[in-house]
PDB file of C-alpha atoms in Angstrom:
ATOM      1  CA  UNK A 112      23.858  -6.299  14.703  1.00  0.00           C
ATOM      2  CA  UNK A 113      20.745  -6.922  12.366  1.00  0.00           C
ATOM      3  CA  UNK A 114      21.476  -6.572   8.467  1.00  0.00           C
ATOM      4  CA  UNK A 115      19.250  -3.415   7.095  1.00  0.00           C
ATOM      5  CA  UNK A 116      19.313  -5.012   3.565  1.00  0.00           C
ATOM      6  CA  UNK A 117      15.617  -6.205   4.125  1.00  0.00           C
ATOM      7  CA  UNK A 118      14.288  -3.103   5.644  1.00  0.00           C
ATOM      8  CA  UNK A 119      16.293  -1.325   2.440  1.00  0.00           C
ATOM      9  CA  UNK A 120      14.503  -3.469   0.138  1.00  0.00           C
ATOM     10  CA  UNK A 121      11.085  -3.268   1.654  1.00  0.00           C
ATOM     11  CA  UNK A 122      11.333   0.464   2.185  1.00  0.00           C
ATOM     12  CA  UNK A 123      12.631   1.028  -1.733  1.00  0.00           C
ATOM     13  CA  UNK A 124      10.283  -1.056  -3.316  1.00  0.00           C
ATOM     14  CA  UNK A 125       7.030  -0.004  -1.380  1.00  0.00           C
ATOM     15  CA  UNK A 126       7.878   4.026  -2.707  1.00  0.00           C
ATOM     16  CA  UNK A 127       9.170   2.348  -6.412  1.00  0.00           C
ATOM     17  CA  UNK A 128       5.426   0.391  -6.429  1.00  0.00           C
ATOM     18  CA  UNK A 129       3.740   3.464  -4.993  1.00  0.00           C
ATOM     19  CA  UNK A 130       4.733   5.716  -7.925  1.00  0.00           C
ATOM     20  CA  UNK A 131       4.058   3.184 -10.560  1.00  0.00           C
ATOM     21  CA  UNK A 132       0.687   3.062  -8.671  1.00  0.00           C
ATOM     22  CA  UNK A 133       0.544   6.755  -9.200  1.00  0.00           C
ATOM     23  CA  UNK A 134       1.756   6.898 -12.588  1.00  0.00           C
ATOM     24  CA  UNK A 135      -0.349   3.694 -13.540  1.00  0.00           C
ATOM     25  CA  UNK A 136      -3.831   5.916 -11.698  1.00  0.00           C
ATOM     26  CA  UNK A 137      -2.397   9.096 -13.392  1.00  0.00           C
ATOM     27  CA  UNK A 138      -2.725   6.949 -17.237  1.00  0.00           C
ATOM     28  CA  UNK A 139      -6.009   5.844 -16.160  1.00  0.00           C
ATOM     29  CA  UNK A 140      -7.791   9.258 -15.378  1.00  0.00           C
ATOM     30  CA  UNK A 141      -5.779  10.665 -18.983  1.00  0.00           C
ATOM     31  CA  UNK A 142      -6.870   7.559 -20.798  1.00  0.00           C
ATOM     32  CA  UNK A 143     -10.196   6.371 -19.946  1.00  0.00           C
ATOM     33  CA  UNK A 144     -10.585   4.362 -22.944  1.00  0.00           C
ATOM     34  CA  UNK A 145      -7.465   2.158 -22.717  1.00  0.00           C
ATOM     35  CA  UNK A 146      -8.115  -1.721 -22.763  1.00  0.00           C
ATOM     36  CA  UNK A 147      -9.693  -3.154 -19.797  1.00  0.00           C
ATOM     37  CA  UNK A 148      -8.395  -6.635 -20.407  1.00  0.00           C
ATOM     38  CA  UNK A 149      -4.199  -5.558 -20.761  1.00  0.00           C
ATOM     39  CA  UNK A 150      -5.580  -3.630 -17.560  1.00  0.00           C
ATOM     40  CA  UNK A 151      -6.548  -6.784 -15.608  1.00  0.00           C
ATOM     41  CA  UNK A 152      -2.861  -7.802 -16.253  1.00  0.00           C
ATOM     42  CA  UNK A 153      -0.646  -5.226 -15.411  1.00  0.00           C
ATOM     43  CA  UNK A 154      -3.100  -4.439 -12.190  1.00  0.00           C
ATOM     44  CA  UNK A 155      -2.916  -8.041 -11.828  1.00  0.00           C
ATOM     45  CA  UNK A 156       0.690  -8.342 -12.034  1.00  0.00           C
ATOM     46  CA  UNK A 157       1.165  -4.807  -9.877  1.00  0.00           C
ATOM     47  CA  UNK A 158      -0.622  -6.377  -7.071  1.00  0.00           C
ATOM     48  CA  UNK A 159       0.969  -9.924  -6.691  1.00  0.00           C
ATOM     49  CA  UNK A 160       4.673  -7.775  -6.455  1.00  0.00           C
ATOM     50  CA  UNK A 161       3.057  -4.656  -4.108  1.00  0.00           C
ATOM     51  CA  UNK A 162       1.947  -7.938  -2.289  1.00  0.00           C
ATOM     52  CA  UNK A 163       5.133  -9.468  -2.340  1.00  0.00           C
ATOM     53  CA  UNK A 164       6.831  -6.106  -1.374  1.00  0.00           C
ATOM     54  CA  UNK A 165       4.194  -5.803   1.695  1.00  0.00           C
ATOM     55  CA  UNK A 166       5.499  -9.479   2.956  1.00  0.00           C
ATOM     56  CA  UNK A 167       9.054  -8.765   2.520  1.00  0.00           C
ATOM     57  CA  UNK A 168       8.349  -5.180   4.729  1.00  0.00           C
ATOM     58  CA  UNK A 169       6.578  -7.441   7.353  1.00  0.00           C
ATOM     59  CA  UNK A 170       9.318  -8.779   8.215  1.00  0.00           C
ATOM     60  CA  UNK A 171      11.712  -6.391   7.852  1.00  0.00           C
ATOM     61  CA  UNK A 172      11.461  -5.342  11.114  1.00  0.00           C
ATOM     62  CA  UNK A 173      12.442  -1.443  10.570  1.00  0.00           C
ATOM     63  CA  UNK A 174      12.539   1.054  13.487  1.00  0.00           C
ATOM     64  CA  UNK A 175       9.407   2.620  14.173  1.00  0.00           C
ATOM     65  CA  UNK A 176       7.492  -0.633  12.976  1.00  0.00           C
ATOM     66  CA  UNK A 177       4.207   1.370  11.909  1.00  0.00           C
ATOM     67  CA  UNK A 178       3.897   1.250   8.147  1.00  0.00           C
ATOM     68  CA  UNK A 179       4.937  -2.436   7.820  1.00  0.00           C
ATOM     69  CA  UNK A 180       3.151  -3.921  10.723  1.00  0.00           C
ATOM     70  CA  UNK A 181      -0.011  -5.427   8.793  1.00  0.00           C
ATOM     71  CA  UNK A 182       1.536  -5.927   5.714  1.00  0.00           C
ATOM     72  CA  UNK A 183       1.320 -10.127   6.130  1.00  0.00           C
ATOM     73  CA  UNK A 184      -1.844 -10.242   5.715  1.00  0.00           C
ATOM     74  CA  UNK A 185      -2.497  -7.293   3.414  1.00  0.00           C
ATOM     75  CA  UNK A 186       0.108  -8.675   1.131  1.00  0.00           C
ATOM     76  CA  UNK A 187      -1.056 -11.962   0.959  1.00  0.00           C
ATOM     77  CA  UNK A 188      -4.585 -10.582   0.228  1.00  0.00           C
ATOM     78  CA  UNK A 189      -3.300  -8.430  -2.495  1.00  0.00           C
ATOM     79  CA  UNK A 190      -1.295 -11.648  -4.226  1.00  0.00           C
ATOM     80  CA  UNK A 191      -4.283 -13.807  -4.201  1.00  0.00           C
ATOM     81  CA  UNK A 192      -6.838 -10.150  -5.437  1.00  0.00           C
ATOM     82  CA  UNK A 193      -3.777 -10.160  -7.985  1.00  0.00           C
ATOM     83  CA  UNK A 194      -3.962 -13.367  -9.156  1.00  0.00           C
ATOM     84  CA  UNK A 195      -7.861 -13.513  -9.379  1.00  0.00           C
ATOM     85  CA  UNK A 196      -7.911 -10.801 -11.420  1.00  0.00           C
ATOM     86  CA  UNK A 197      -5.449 -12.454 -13.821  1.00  0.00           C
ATOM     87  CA  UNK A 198      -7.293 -15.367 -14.041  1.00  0.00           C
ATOM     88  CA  UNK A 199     -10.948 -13.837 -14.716  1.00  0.00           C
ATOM     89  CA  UNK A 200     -10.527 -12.357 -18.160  1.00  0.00           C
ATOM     90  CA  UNK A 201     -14.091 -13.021 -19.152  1.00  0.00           C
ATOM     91  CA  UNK A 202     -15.719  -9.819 -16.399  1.00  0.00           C
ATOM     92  CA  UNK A 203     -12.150  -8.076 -15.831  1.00  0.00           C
ATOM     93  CA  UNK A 204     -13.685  -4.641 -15.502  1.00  0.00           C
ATOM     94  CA  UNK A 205     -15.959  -5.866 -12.530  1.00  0.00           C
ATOM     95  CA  UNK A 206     -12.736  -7.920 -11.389  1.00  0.00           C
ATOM     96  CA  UNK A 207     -10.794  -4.858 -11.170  1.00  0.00           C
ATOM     97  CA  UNK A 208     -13.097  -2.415  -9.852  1.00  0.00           C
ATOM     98  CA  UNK A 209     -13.906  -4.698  -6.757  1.00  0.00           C
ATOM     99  CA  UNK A 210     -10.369  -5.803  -5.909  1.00  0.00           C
ATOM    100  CA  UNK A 211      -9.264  -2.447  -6.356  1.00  0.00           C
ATOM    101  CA  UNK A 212     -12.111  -1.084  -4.159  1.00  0.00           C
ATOM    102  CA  UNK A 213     -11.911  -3.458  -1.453  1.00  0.00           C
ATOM    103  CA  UNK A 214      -7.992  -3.155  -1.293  1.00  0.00           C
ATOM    104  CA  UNK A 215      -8.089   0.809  -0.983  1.00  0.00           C
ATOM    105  CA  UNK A 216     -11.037  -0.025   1.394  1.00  0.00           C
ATOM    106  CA  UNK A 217      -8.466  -2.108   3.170  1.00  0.00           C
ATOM    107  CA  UNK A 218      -5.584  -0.320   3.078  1.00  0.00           C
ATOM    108  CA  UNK A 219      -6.830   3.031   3.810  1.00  0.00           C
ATOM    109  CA  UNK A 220      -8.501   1.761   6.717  1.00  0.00           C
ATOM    110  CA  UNK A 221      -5.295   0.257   8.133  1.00  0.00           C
ATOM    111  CA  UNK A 222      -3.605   3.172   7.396  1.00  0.00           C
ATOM    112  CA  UNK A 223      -6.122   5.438   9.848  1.00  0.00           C
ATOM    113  CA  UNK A 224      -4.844   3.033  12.572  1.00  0.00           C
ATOM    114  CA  UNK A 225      -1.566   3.779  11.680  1.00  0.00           C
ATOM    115  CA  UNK A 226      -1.572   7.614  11.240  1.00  0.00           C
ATOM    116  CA  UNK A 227      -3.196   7.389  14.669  1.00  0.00           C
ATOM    117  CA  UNK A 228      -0.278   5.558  15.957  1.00  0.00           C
ATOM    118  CA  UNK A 229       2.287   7.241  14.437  1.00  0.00           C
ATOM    119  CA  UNK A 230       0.291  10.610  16.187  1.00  0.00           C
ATOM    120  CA  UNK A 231       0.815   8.594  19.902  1.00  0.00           C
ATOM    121  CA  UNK A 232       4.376   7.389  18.403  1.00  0.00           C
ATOM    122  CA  UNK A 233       5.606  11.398  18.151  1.00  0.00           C
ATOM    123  CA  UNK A 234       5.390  11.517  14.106  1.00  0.00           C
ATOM    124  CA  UNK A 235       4.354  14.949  13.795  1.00  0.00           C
ATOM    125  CA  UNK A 236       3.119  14.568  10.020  1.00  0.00           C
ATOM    126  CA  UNK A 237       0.733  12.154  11.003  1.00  0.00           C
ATOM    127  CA  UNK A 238      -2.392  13.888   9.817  1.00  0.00           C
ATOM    128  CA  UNK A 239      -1.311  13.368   6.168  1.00  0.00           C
ATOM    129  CA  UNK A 240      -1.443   9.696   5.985  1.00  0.00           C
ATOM    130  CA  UNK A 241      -4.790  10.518   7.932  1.00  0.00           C
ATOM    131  CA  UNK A 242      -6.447  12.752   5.556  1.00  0.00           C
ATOM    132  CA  UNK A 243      -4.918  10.425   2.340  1.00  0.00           C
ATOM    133  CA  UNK A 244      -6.069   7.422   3.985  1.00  0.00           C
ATOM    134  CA  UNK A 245      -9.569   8.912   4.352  1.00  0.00           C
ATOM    135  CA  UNK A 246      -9.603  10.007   0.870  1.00  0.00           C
ATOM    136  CA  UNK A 247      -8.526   6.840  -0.123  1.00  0.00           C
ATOM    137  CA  UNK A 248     -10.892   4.677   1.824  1.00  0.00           C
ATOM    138  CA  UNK A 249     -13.879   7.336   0.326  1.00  0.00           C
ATOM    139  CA  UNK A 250     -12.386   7.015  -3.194  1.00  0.00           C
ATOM    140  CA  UNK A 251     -12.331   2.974  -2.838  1.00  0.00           C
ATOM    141  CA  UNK A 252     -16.337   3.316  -1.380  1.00  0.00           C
ATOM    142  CA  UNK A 253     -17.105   5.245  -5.055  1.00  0.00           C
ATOM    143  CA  UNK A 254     -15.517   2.270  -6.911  1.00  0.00           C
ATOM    144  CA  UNK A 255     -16.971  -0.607  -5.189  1.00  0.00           C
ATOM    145  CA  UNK A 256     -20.098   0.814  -5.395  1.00  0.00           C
ATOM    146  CA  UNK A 257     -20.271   2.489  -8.654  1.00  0.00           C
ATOM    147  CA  UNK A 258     -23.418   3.758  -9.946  1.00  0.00           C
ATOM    148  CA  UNK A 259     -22.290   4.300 -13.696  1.00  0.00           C
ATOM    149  CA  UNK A 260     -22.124   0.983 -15.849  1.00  0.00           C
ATOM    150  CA  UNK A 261     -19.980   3.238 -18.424  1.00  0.00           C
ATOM    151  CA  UNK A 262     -16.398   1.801 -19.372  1.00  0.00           C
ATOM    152  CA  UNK A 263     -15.032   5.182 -19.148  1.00  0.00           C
ATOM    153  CA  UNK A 264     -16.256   6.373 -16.071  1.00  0.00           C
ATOM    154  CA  UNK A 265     -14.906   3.054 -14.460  1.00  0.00           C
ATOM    155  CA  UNK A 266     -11.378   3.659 -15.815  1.00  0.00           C
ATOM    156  CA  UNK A 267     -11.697   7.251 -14.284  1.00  0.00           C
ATOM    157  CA  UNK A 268     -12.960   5.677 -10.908  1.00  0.00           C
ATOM    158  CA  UNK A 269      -9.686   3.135 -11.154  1.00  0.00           C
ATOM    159  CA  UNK A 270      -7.784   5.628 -11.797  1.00  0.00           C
ATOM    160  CA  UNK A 271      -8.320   8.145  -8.702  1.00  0.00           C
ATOM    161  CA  UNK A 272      -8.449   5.168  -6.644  1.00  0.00           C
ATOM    162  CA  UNK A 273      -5.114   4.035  -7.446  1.00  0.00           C
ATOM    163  CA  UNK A 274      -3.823   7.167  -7.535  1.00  0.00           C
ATOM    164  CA  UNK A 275      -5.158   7.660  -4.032  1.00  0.00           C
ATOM    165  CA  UNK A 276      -4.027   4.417  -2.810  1.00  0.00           C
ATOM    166  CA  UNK A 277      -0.368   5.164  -4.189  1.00  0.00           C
ATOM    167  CA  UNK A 278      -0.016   8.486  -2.653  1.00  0.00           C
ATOM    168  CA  UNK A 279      -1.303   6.837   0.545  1.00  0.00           C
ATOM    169  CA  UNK A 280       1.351   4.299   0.212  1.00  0.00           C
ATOM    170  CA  UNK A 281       4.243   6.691  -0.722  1.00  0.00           C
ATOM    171  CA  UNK A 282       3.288   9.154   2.433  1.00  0.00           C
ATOM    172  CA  UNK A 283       2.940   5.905   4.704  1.00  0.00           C
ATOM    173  CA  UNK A 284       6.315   4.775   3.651  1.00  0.00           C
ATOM    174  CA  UNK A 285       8.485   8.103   3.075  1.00  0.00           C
ATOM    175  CA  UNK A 286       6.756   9.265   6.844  1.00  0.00           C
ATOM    176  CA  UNK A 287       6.950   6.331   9.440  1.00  0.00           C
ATOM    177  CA  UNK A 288      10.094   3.984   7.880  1.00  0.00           C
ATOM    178  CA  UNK A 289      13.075   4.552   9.672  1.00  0.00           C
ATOM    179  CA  UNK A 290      16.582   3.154   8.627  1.00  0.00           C
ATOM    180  CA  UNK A 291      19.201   2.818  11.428  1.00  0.00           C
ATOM    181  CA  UNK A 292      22.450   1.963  10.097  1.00  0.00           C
ATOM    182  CA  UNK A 293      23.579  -0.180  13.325  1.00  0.00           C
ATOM    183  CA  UNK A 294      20.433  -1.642  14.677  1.00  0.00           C
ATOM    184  CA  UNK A 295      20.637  -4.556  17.210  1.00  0.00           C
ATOM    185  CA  UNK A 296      18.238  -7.412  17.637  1.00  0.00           C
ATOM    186  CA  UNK A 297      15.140  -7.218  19.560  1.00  0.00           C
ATOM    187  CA  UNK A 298      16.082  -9.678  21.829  1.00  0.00           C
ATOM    188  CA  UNK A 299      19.052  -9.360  24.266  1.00  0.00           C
ATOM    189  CA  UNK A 300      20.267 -12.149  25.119  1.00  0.00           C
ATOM    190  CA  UNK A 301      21.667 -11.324  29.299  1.00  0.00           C
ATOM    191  CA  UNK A 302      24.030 -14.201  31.248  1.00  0.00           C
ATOM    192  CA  UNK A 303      23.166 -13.396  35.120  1.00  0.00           C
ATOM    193  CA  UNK A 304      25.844 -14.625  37.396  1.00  0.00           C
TER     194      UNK A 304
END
């Protein structure tokens, strides 16, 4: 029997990061004006553990496989987005907004293949991580190519977009992750006499 203690961990910490995602977008579009530089590093800091989170779920190896299955190299793009915007202080509002925009870009992108999958693989919610990944791939467009130079309107941009890309996340996760309590390996192992 395979332990579930990974797939546990990968499945509780992508919904915990989600929500703080959420809650982190949801601060953002009520506070515009909050500081752009303590910004950079708790988006900073959010993305190198999402990342982290994404890596561990890789290899979890839960039942469906769907929601974890490009998480290697998302997650290791999101550590190394993560730790670039920690270390650019001097521009961190044009930091943020393009590692933010190209991850939702990213994400929501993979996430259409996967709501198409999980469609083919019998999930019959699919369409929601369809239509969120859609909004979130739109929302992520808006950010990376933002017309308005205005500090506030970029903090209201980062905001839907991470809200977006949590809710994405969170439906992703809650939908296609499966726990079995008594799962066996994937190979079997078969003596033929």
């Amino acid at each position: 029997m395979r332990s579930i203690l990974p797939m546990k961990l990968a499945k509780t910490g992508s919904i915990l990061l989600s929500l703080f995602i959420c809650i982190l977008g949801l601060f953002l579009i009520f506070n515009p004006d909050f500081s752009p530089g303590i910004l950079g590093n708790y988006a900073g800091a959010a993305m190198i553990v999402f990342g982290i989170v994404k890596i561990i779920g890789y290899f979890s190896k839960d039942l469906y496989r769907l929601a974890f299955q490009y998480d290697l190299a998302f997650g290791l793009l999101m550590i190394t987005v993560g730790i670039m915007v920690i270390l650019e202080p001097g521009n961190v509002i044009d930091s943020i907004c393009v590692a933010i925009g190209v991850s939702a870009i990213m994400d929501g992108f993979l996430k259409i293949q996967i709501s198409i999958d999980s469609r083919i693989f019998g999930i019959k919610k699919w369409w929601l991580i369809l239509i969120s990944a859609v909004i979130t791939v739109a929302v992520g467009i808006m950010l990376l190519f933002r017309t308005s130079e205005s500090t506030r309107v970029l903090m209201l941009f980062l905001g839907f977009s991470m809200l977006a890309q949590g809710i994405l996340n969170l439906l992703t996760t809650i939908l296609t992750v499966k726990i079995i309590k008594y799962q066996y390996p994937d190979i079997i192992d078969v003596d033929f006499e």
